[in-house]
PDB file of C-alpha atoms in Angstrom:
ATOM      1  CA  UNK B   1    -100.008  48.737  35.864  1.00  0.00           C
ATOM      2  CA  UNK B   2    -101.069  45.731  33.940  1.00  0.00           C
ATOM      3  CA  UNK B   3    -102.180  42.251  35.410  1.00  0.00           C
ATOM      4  CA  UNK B   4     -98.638  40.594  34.350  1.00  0.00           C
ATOM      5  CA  UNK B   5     -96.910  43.304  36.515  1.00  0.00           C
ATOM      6  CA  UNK B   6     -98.963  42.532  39.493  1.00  0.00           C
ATOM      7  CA  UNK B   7     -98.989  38.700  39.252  1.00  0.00           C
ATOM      8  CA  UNK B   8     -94.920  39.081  39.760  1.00  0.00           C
ATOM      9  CA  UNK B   9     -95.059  41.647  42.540  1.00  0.00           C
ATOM     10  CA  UNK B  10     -97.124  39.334  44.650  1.00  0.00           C
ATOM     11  CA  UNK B  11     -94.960  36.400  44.119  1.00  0.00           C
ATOM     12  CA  UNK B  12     -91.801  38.624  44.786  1.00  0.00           C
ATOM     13  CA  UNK B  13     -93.617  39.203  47.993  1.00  0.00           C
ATOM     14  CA  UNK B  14     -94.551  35.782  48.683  1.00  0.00           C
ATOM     15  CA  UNK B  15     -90.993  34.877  48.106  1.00  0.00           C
ATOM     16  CA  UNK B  16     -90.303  37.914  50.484  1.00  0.00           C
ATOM     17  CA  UNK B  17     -92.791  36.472  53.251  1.00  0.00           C
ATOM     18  CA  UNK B  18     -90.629  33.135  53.220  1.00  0.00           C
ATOM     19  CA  UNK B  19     -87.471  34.511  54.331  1.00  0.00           C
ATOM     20  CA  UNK B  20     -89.604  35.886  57.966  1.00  0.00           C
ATOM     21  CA  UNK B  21     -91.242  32.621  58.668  1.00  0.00           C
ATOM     22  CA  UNK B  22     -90.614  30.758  61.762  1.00  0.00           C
ATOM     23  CA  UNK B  23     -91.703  27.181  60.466  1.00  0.00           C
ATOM     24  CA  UNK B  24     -90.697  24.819  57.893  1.00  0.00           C
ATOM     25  CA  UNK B  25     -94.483  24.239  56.917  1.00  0.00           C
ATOM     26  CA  UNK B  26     -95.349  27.795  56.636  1.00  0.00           C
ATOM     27  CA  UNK B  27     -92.094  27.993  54.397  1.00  0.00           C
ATOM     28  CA  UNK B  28     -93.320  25.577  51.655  1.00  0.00           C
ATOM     29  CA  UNK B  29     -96.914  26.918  52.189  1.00  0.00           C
ATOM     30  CA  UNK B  30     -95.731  29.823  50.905  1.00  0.00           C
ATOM     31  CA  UNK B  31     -92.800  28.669  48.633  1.00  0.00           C
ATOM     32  CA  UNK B  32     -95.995  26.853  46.686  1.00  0.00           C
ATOM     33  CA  UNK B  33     -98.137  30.555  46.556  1.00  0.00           C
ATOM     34  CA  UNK B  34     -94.925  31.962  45.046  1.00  0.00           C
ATOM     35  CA  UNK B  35     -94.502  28.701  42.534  1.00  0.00           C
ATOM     36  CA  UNK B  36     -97.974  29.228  41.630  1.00  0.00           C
ATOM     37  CA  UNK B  37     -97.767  32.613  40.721  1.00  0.00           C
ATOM     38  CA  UNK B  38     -94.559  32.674  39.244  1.00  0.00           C
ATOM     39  CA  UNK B  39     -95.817  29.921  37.106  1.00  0.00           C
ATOM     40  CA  UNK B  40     -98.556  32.322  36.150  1.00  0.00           C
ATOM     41  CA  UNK B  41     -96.073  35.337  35.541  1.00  0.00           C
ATOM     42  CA  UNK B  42     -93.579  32.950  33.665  1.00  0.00           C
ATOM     43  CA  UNK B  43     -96.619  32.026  31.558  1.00  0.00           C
ATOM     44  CA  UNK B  44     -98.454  35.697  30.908  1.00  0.00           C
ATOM     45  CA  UNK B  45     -94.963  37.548  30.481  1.00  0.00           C
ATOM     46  CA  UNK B  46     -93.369  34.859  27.694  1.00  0.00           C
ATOM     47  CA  UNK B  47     -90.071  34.815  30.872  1.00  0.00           C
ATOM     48  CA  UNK B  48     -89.387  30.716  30.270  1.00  0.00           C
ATOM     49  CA  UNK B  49     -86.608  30.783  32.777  1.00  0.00           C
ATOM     50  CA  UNK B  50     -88.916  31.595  35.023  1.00  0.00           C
ATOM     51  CA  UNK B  51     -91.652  29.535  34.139  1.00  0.00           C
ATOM     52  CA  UNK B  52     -89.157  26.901  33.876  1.00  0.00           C
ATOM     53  CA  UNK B  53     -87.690  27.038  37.149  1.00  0.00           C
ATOM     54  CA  UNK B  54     -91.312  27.212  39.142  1.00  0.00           C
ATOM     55  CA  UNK B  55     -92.246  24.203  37.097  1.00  0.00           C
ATOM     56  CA  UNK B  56     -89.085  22.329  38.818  1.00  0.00           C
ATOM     57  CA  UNK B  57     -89.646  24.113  42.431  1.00  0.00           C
ATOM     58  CA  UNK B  58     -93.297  23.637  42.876  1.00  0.00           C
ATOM     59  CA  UNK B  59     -93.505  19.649  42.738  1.00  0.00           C
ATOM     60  CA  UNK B  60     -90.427  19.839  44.913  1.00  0.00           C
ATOM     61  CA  UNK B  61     -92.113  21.867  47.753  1.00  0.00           C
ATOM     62  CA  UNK B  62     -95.280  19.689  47.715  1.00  0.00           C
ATOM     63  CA  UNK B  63     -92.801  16.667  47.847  1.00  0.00           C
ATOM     64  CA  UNK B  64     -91.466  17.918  50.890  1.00  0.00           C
ATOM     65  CA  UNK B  65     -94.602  19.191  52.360  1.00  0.00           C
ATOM     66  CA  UNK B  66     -96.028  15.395  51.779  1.00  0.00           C
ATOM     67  CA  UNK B  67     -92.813  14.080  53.855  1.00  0.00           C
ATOM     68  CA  UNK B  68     -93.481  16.809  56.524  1.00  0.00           C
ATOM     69  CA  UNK B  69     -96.985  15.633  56.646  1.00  0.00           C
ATOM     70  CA  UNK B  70     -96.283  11.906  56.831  1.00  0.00           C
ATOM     71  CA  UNK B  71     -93.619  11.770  59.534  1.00  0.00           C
ATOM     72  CA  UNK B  72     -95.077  11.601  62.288  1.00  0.00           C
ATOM     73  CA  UNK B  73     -93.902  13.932  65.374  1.00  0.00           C
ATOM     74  CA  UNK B  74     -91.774  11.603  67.875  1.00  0.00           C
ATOM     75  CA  UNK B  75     -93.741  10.335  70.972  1.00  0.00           C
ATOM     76  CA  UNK B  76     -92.189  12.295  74.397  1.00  0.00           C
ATOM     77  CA  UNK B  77     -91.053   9.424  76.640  1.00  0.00           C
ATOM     78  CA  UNK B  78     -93.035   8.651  79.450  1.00  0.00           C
ATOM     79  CA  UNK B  79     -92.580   9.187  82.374  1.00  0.00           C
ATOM     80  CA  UNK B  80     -92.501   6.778  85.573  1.00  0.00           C
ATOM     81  CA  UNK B  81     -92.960   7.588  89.361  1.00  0.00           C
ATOM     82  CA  UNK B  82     -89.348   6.205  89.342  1.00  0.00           C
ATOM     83  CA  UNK B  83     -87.915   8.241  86.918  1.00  0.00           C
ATOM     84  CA  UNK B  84     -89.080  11.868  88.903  1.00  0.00           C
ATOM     85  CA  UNK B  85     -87.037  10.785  91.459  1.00  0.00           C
TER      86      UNK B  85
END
């Protein structure tokens, strides 16, 4: 097996890995690993539709990521002595 092979069986299994996540971060954590790598496939193997397409994804998933990051979570109400009543 050459290097090209196994740079797109670990993306496929990055890609793999997103689909049993239970969070939206550790979905585009993992959506960027496969970008990367498919990128690096895309690039090694000559396969432009795939290098294309990771080019698109990958700044879209750290877009997202950024907006995940920025918004931040909403404060819980508080809670008064009247309001346990």
């Amino acid at each position: 097996m050459i290097w090209t092979d196994l740079l797109g069986y670990a993306a496929s299994a990055m890609v793999l890995a997103t689909f049993c996540t239970t969070s939206m971060r550790q979905l585009r954590l993992l959506g960027i690993g496969s970008n990367i790598l498919f990128i690096l496939f895309g690039l090694m193997a000559h396969i432009h539709p795939v290098l294309l397409l990771h080019l698109v994804l990958l700044p879209v998933n750290l877009a997202r990521l950024m907006q995940m990051r920025s918004r931040a979570p909403p404060a819980a109400p508080l809670q008064t002595f009247e309001s346990r009543l």
